[in-house]
Amino acid sequence: GFIFFGLINVKGNPHVIEYNARLGDPETESILPRIETDLMDMFLAGIESRLTDFKIKISPQHAVSVMLVAGGYPEAYEKGHEITIPQKTDCIVLHAGTKLIDNKIVTNGGRVMAVTNLGNTLDEALEAAMKAARDIKFENKYFRTDIGFDLK
């Protein structure tokens, strides 16, 4: 299982804002890409009581995830807006609140997509994730532009 602590930086001091026994968004999108070990091997080791000797390999790279959300989120969010995604991106784009209608991807939830990038530095990962987030287009899209800056 997981025990996850959500922290916020307040004037240089960490404060717990939540804790969970699961991963949520965007934690999952930032943590899983850094795990280089095959997840199925990890699950099997747990099932077979082999975790004592199991080694997990974690990438030393930094990961940044940006959630693209629909206008009105988290309350009455808008649906049905066509999404345009660039043909090439080095980022991982995970669909959350999307739907395929007439061969077009449209918004269908509050949290529409997560854009994740790995980089050798936090700045590198952040810059690429933010660029990809800006390049994906749909009506009334918004996302936080302050993600990662409290770590500098």
PDB file of C-alpha atoms in Angstrom:
ATOM      1  CA  GLY A   1       0.000   0.000   0.000  1.00  0.00           C
ATOM      2  CA  PHE A   2       0.877   3.661   0.034  1.00  0.00           C
ATOM      3  CA  ILE A   3       0.863   6.273   2.721  1.00  0.00           C
ATOM      4  CA  PHE A   4       0.965   9.643   1.045  1.00  0.00           C
ATOM      5  CA  PHE A   5       1.385  12.985   2.780  1.00  0.00           C
ATOM      6  CA  GLY A   6       0.314  16.081   0.874  1.00  0.00           C
ATOM      7  CA  LEU A   7       2.516  18.976   1.935  1.00  0.00           C
ATOM      8  CA  ILE A   8       2.440  22.700   1.334  1.00  0.00           C
ATOM      9  CA  ASN A   9       5.313  25.129   1.799  1.00  0.00           C
ATOM     10  CA  VAL A  10       4.264  28.019   4.057  1.00  0.00           C
ATOM     11  CA  LYS A  11       7.013  30.606   4.481  1.00  0.00           C
ATOM     12  CA  GLY A  12       9.679  27.906   4.231  1.00  0.00           C
ATOM     13  CA  ASN A  13       7.956  25.467   6.574  1.00  0.00           C
ATOM     14  CA  PRO A  14       6.239  22.271   5.423  1.00  0.00           C
ATOM     15  CA  HIS A  15       2.650  21.750   6.563  1.00  0.00           C
ATOM     16  CA  VAL A  16       0.590  18.589   6.066  1.00  0.00           C
ATOM     17  CA  ILE A  17      -2.605  19.434   4.192  1.00  0.00           C
ATOM     18  CA  GLU A  18      -3.750  15.838   3.692  1.00  0.00           C
ATOM     19  CA  TYR A  19      -2.700  12.255   4.108  1.00  0.00           C
ATOM     20  CA  ASN A  20      -4.021   9.245   2.284  1.00  0.00           C
ATOM     21  CA  ALA A  21      -3.537   5.495   2.098  1.00  0.00           C
ATOM     22  CA  ARG A  22      -3.618   5.785  -1.692  1.00  0.00           C
ATOM     23  CA  LEU A  23      -2.198   7.867  -4.460  1.00  0.00           C
ATOM     24  CA  GLY A  24      -4.437  10.429  -6.103  1.00  0.00           C
ATOM     25  CA  ASP A  25      -4.052  13.020  -8.853  1.00  0.00           C
ATOM     26  CA  PRO A  26      -1.506  14.423  -9.610  1.00  0.00           C
ATOM     27  CA  GLU A  27       0.666  12.391  -7.231  1.00  0.00           C
ATOM     28  CA  THR A  28       0.298   9.214  -9.263  1.00  0.00           C
ATOM     29  CA  GLU A  29       1.276  10.976 -12.465  1.00  0.00           C
ATOM     30  CA  SER A  30       4.471  12.309 -10.844  1.00  0.00           C
ATOM     31  CA  ILE A  31       5.522   9.218  -8.902  1.00  0.00           C
ATOM     32  CA  LEU A  32       4.847   6.274 -11.216  1.00  0.00           C
ATOM     33  CA  PRO A  33       6.955   7.532 -14.162  1.00  0.00           C
ATOM     34  CA  ARG A  34       9.980   7.631 -11.842  1.00  0.00           C
ATOM     35  CA  ILE A  35       9.582   3.971 -10.841  1.00  0.00           C
ATOM     36  CA  GLU A  36      11.807   2.013 -13.210  1.00  0.00           C
ATOM     37  CA  THR A  37      10.996  -1.372 -11.671  1.00  0.00           C
ATOM     38  CA  ASP A  38       8.232  -3.318 -13.386  1.00  0.00           C
ATOM     39  CA  LEU A  39       5.043  -2.705 -11.366  1.00  0.00           C
ATOM     40  CA  MET A  40       3.795  -6.242 -11.964  1.00  0.00           C
ATOM     41  CA  ASP A  41       7.015  -7.611 -10.455  1.00  0.00           C
ATOM     42  CA  MET A  42       6.431  -5.392  -7.409  1.00  0.00           C
ATOM     43  CA  PHE A  43       2.830  -6.574  -7.027  1.00  0.00           C
ATOM     44  CA  LEU A  44       3.859 -10.230  -7.385  1.00  0.00           C
ATOM     45  CA  ALA A  45       6.597  -9.769  -4.772  1.00  0.00           C
ATOM     46  CA  GLY A  46       3.951  -8.449  -2.374  1.00  0.00           C
ATOM     47  CA  ILE A  47       1.530 -11.276  -3.095  1.00  0.00           C
ATOM     48  CA  GLU A  48       4.292 -13.873  -2.736  1.00  0.00           C
ATOM     49  CA  SER A  49       5.720 -12.325   0.492  1.00  0.00           C
ATOM     50  CA  ARG A  50       9.066 -11.511  -1.173  1.00  0.00           C
ATOM     51  CA  LEU A  51       9.216  -7.795  -0.359  1.00  0.00           C
ATOM     52  CA  THR A  52      12.060  -8.191   2.151  1.00  0.00           C
ATOM     53  CA  ASP A  53      14.525  -8.901  -0.658  1.00  0.00           C
ATOM     54  CA  PHE A  54      12.803  -6.885  -3.378  1.00  0.00           C
ATOM     55  CA  LYS A  55      14.662  -3.848  -4.728  1.00  0.00           C
ATOM     56  CA  ILE A  56      12.768  -0.955  -6.268  1.00  0.00           C
ATOM     57  CA  LYS A  57      14.678   1.166  -8.759  1.00  0.00           C
ATOM     58  CA  ILE A  58      13.684   4.839  -8.787  1.00  0.00           C
ATOM     59  CA  SER A  59      14.846   7.236 -11.487  1.00  0.00           C
ATOM     60  CA  PRO A  60      16.935  10.126 -10.166  1.00  0.00           C
ATOM     61  CA  GLN A  61      15.100  12.453 -12.550  1.00  0.00           C
ATOM     62  CA  HIS A  62      12.610  15.054 -11.390  1.00  0.00           C
ATOM     63  CA  ALA A  63       8.943  14.749 -12.362  1.00  0.00           C
ATOM     64  CA  VAL A  64       6.363  17.498 -12.738  1.00  0.00           C
ATOM     65  CA  SER A  65       2.665  16.990 -13.449  1.00  0.00           C
ATOM     66  CA  VAL A  66       0.220  19.686 -14.474  1.00  0.00           C
ATOM     67  CA  MET A  67      -3.527  18.994 -14.360  1.00  0.00           C
ATOM     68  CA  LEU A  68      -5.557  20.596 -17.139  1.00  0.00           C
ATOM     69  CA  VAL A  69      -9.062  21.268 -15.891  1.00  0.00           C
ATOM     70  CA  ALA A  70     -12.315  22.386 -17.453  1.00  0.00           C
ATOM     71  CA  GLY A  71     -13.936  25.764 -16.926  1.00  0.00           C
ATOM     72  CA  GLY A  72     -16.056  25.718 -13.780  1.00  0.00           C
ATOM     73  CA  TYR A  73     -13.992  23.010 -12.071  1.00  0.00           C
ATOM     74  CA  PRO A  74     -14.265  21.883  -9.283  1.00  0.00           C
ATOM     75  CA  GLU A  75     -17.957  22.705  -9.249  1.00  0.00           C
ATOM     76  CA  ALA A  76     -20.186  22.793 -12.342  1.00  0.00           C
ATOM     77  CA  TYR A  77     -17.545  22.147 -14.994  1.00  0.00           C
ATOM     78  CA  GLU A  78     -18.102  22.363 -18.720  1.00  0.00           C
ATOM     79  CA  LYS A  79     -18.148  19.324 -21.031  1.00  0.00           C
ATOM     80  CA  GLY A  80     -18.020  18.739 -24.761  1.00  0.00           C
ATOM     81  CA  HIS A  81     -15.225  21.119 -25.788  1.00  0.00           C
ATOM     82  CA  GLU A  82     -12.948  19.703 -28.495  1.00  0.00           C
ATOM     83  CA  ILE A  83      -9.341  19.131 -27.413  1.00  0.00           C
ATOM     84  CA  THR A  84      -6.374  19.722 -29.715  1.00  0.00           C
ATOM     85  CA  ILE A  85      -3.164  17.937 -28.759  1.00  0.00           C
ATOM     86  CA  PRO A  86       0.094  18.606 -30.642  1.00  0.00           C
ATOM     87  CA  GLN A  87       1.338  15.685 -32.737  1.00  0.00           C
ATOM     88  CA  LYS A  88       4.664  15.532 -30.909  1.00  0.00           C
ATOM     89  CA  THR A  89       5.424  16.004 -27.252  1.00  0.00           C
ATOM     90  CA  ASP A  90       8.061  14.492 -25.014  1.00  0.00           C
ATOM     91  CA  CYS A  91       5.617  14.614 -22.121  1.00  0.00           C
ATOM     92  CA  ILE A  92       3.281  11.914 -20.884  1.00  0.00           C
ATOM     93  CA  VAL A  93      -0.305  13.018 -21.507  1.00  0.00           C
ATOM     94  CA  LEU A  94      -2.826  11.043 -19.454  1.00  0.00           C
ATOM     95  CA  HIS A  95      -6.521  11.405 -20.151  1.00  0.00           C
ATOM     96  CA  ALA A  96      -8.878  11.675 -17.190  1.00  0.00           C
ATOM     97  CA  GLY A  97     -12.063  13.543 -18.109  1.00  0.00           C
ATOM     98  CA  THR A  98     -12.096  13.034 -21.861  1.00  0.00           C
ATOM     99  CA  LYS A  99     -14.360  11.248 -24.294  1.00  0.00           C
ATOM    100  CA  LEU A 100     -14.134  10.278 -27.964  1.00  0.00           C
ATOM    101  CA  ILE A 101     -17.091  11.585 -29.987  1.00  0.00           C
ATOM    102  CA  ASP A 102     -17.137  11.395 -33.797  1.00  0.00           C
ATOM    103  CA  ASN A 103     -13.402  10.693 -33.804  1.00  0.00           C
ATOM    104  CA  LYS A 104     -12.707  13.864 -31.794  1.00  0.00           C
ATOM    105  CA  ILE A 105     -11.431  14.041 -28.215  1.00  0.00           C
ATOM    106  CA  VAL A 106     -13.658  16.268 -26.079  1.00  0.00           C
ATOM    107  CA  THR A 107     -13.774  17.310 -22.451  1.00  0.00           C
ATOM    108  CA  ASN A 108     -15.984  15.120 -20.287  1.00  0.00           C
ATOM    109  CA  GLY A 109     -14.931  15.828 -16.717  1.00  0.00           C
ATOM    110  CA  GLY A 110     -13.492  18.409 -14.381  1.00  0.00           C
ATOM    111  CA  ARG A 111      -9.937  17.094 -14.377  1.00  0.00           C
ATOM    112  CA  VAL A 112      -9.426  16.685 -18.101  1.00  0.00           C
ATOM    113  CA  MET A 113      -5.776  15.650 -18.505  1.00  0.00           C
ATOM    114  CA  ALA A 114      -2.502  15.366 -16.665  1.00  0.00           C
ATOM    115  CA  VAL A 115       0.695  16.421 -18.425  1.00  0.00           C
ATOM    116  CA  THR A 116       3.832  14.922 -16.890  1.00  0.00           C
ATOM    117  CA  ASN A 117       7.452  15.385 -17.781  1.00  0.00           C
ATOM    118  CA  LEU A 118      10.689  13.953 -16.442  1.00  0.00           C
ATOM    119  CA  GLY A 119      13.839  16.044 -16.486  1.00  0.00           C
ATOM    120  CA  ASN A 120      17.369  16.019 -15.141  1.00  0.00           C
ATOM    121  CA  THR A 121      16.521  19.145 -13.135  1.00  0.00           C
ATOM    122  CA  LEU A 122      13.297  20.444 -11.658  1.00  0.00           C
ATOM    123  CA  ASP A 123      13.475  23.455 -13.989  1.00  0.00           C
ATOM    124  CA  GLU A 124      13.846  21.218 -17.049  1.00  0.00           C
ATOM    125  CA  ALA A 125      10.876  19.028 -16.070  1.00  0.00           C
ATOM    126  CA  LEU A 126       8.759  22.036 -15.138  1.00  0.00           C
ATOM    127  CA  GLU A 127       9.505  23.958 -18.336  1.00  0.00           C
ATOM    128  CA  ALA A 128       8.557  21.042 -20.611  1.00  0.00           C
ATOM    129  CA  ALA A 129       5.393  20.165 -18.659  1.00  0.00           C
ATOM    130  CA  MET A 130       4.221  23.789 -18.684  1.00  0.00           C
ATOM    131  CA  LYS A 131       4.952  24.152 -22.413  1.00  0.00           C
ATOM    132  CA  ALA A 132       2.963  21.004 -23.210  1.00  0.00           C
ATOM    133  CA  ALA A 133       0.122  22.179 -20.945  1.00  0.00           C
ATOM    134  CA  ARG A 134      -0.001  25.486 -22.844  1.00  0.00           C
ATOM    135  CA  ASP A 135       0.130  23.715 -26.239  1.00  0.00           C
ATOM    136  CA  ILE A 136      -2.908  21.522 -25.541  1.00  0.00           C
ATOM    137  CA  LYS A 137      -5.990  23.524 -26.462  1.00  0.00           C
ATOM    138  CA  PHE A 138      -9.632  23.435 -25.432  1.00  0.00           C
ATOM    139  CA  GLU A 139     -12.165  26.114 -24.602  1.00  0.00           C
ATOM    140  CA  ASN A 140     -11.965  27.464 -21.019  1.00  0.00           C
ATOM    141  CA  LYS A 141      -8.943  25.304 -20.167  1.00  0.00           C
ATOM    142  CA  TYR A 142      -7.033  26.324 -17.117  1.00  0.00           C
ATOM    143  CA  PHE A 143      -4.244  25.009 -14.940  1.00  0.00           C
ATOM    144  CA  ARG A 144      -2.126  26.216 -12.094  1.00  0.00           C
ATOM    145  CA  THR A 145       1.009  27.973 -13.248  1.00  0.00           C
ATOM    146  CA  ASP A 146       2.620  28.016  -9.799  1.00  0.00           C
ATOM    147  CA  ILE A 147       3.266  24.255  -9.530  1.00  0.00           C
ATOM    148  CA  GLY A 148       6.823  23.438  -8.509  1.00  0.00           C
ATOM    149  CA  PHE A 149       7.882  26.988  -7.760  1.00  0.00           C
ATOM    150  CA  ASP A 150       7.654  26.555  -3.985  1.00  0.00           C
ATOM    151  CA  LEU A 151      10.481  23.983  -4.217  1.00  0.00           C
ATOM    152  CA  LYS A 152      13.048  26.447  -5.534  1.00  0.00           C
TER     153      LYS A 152
END
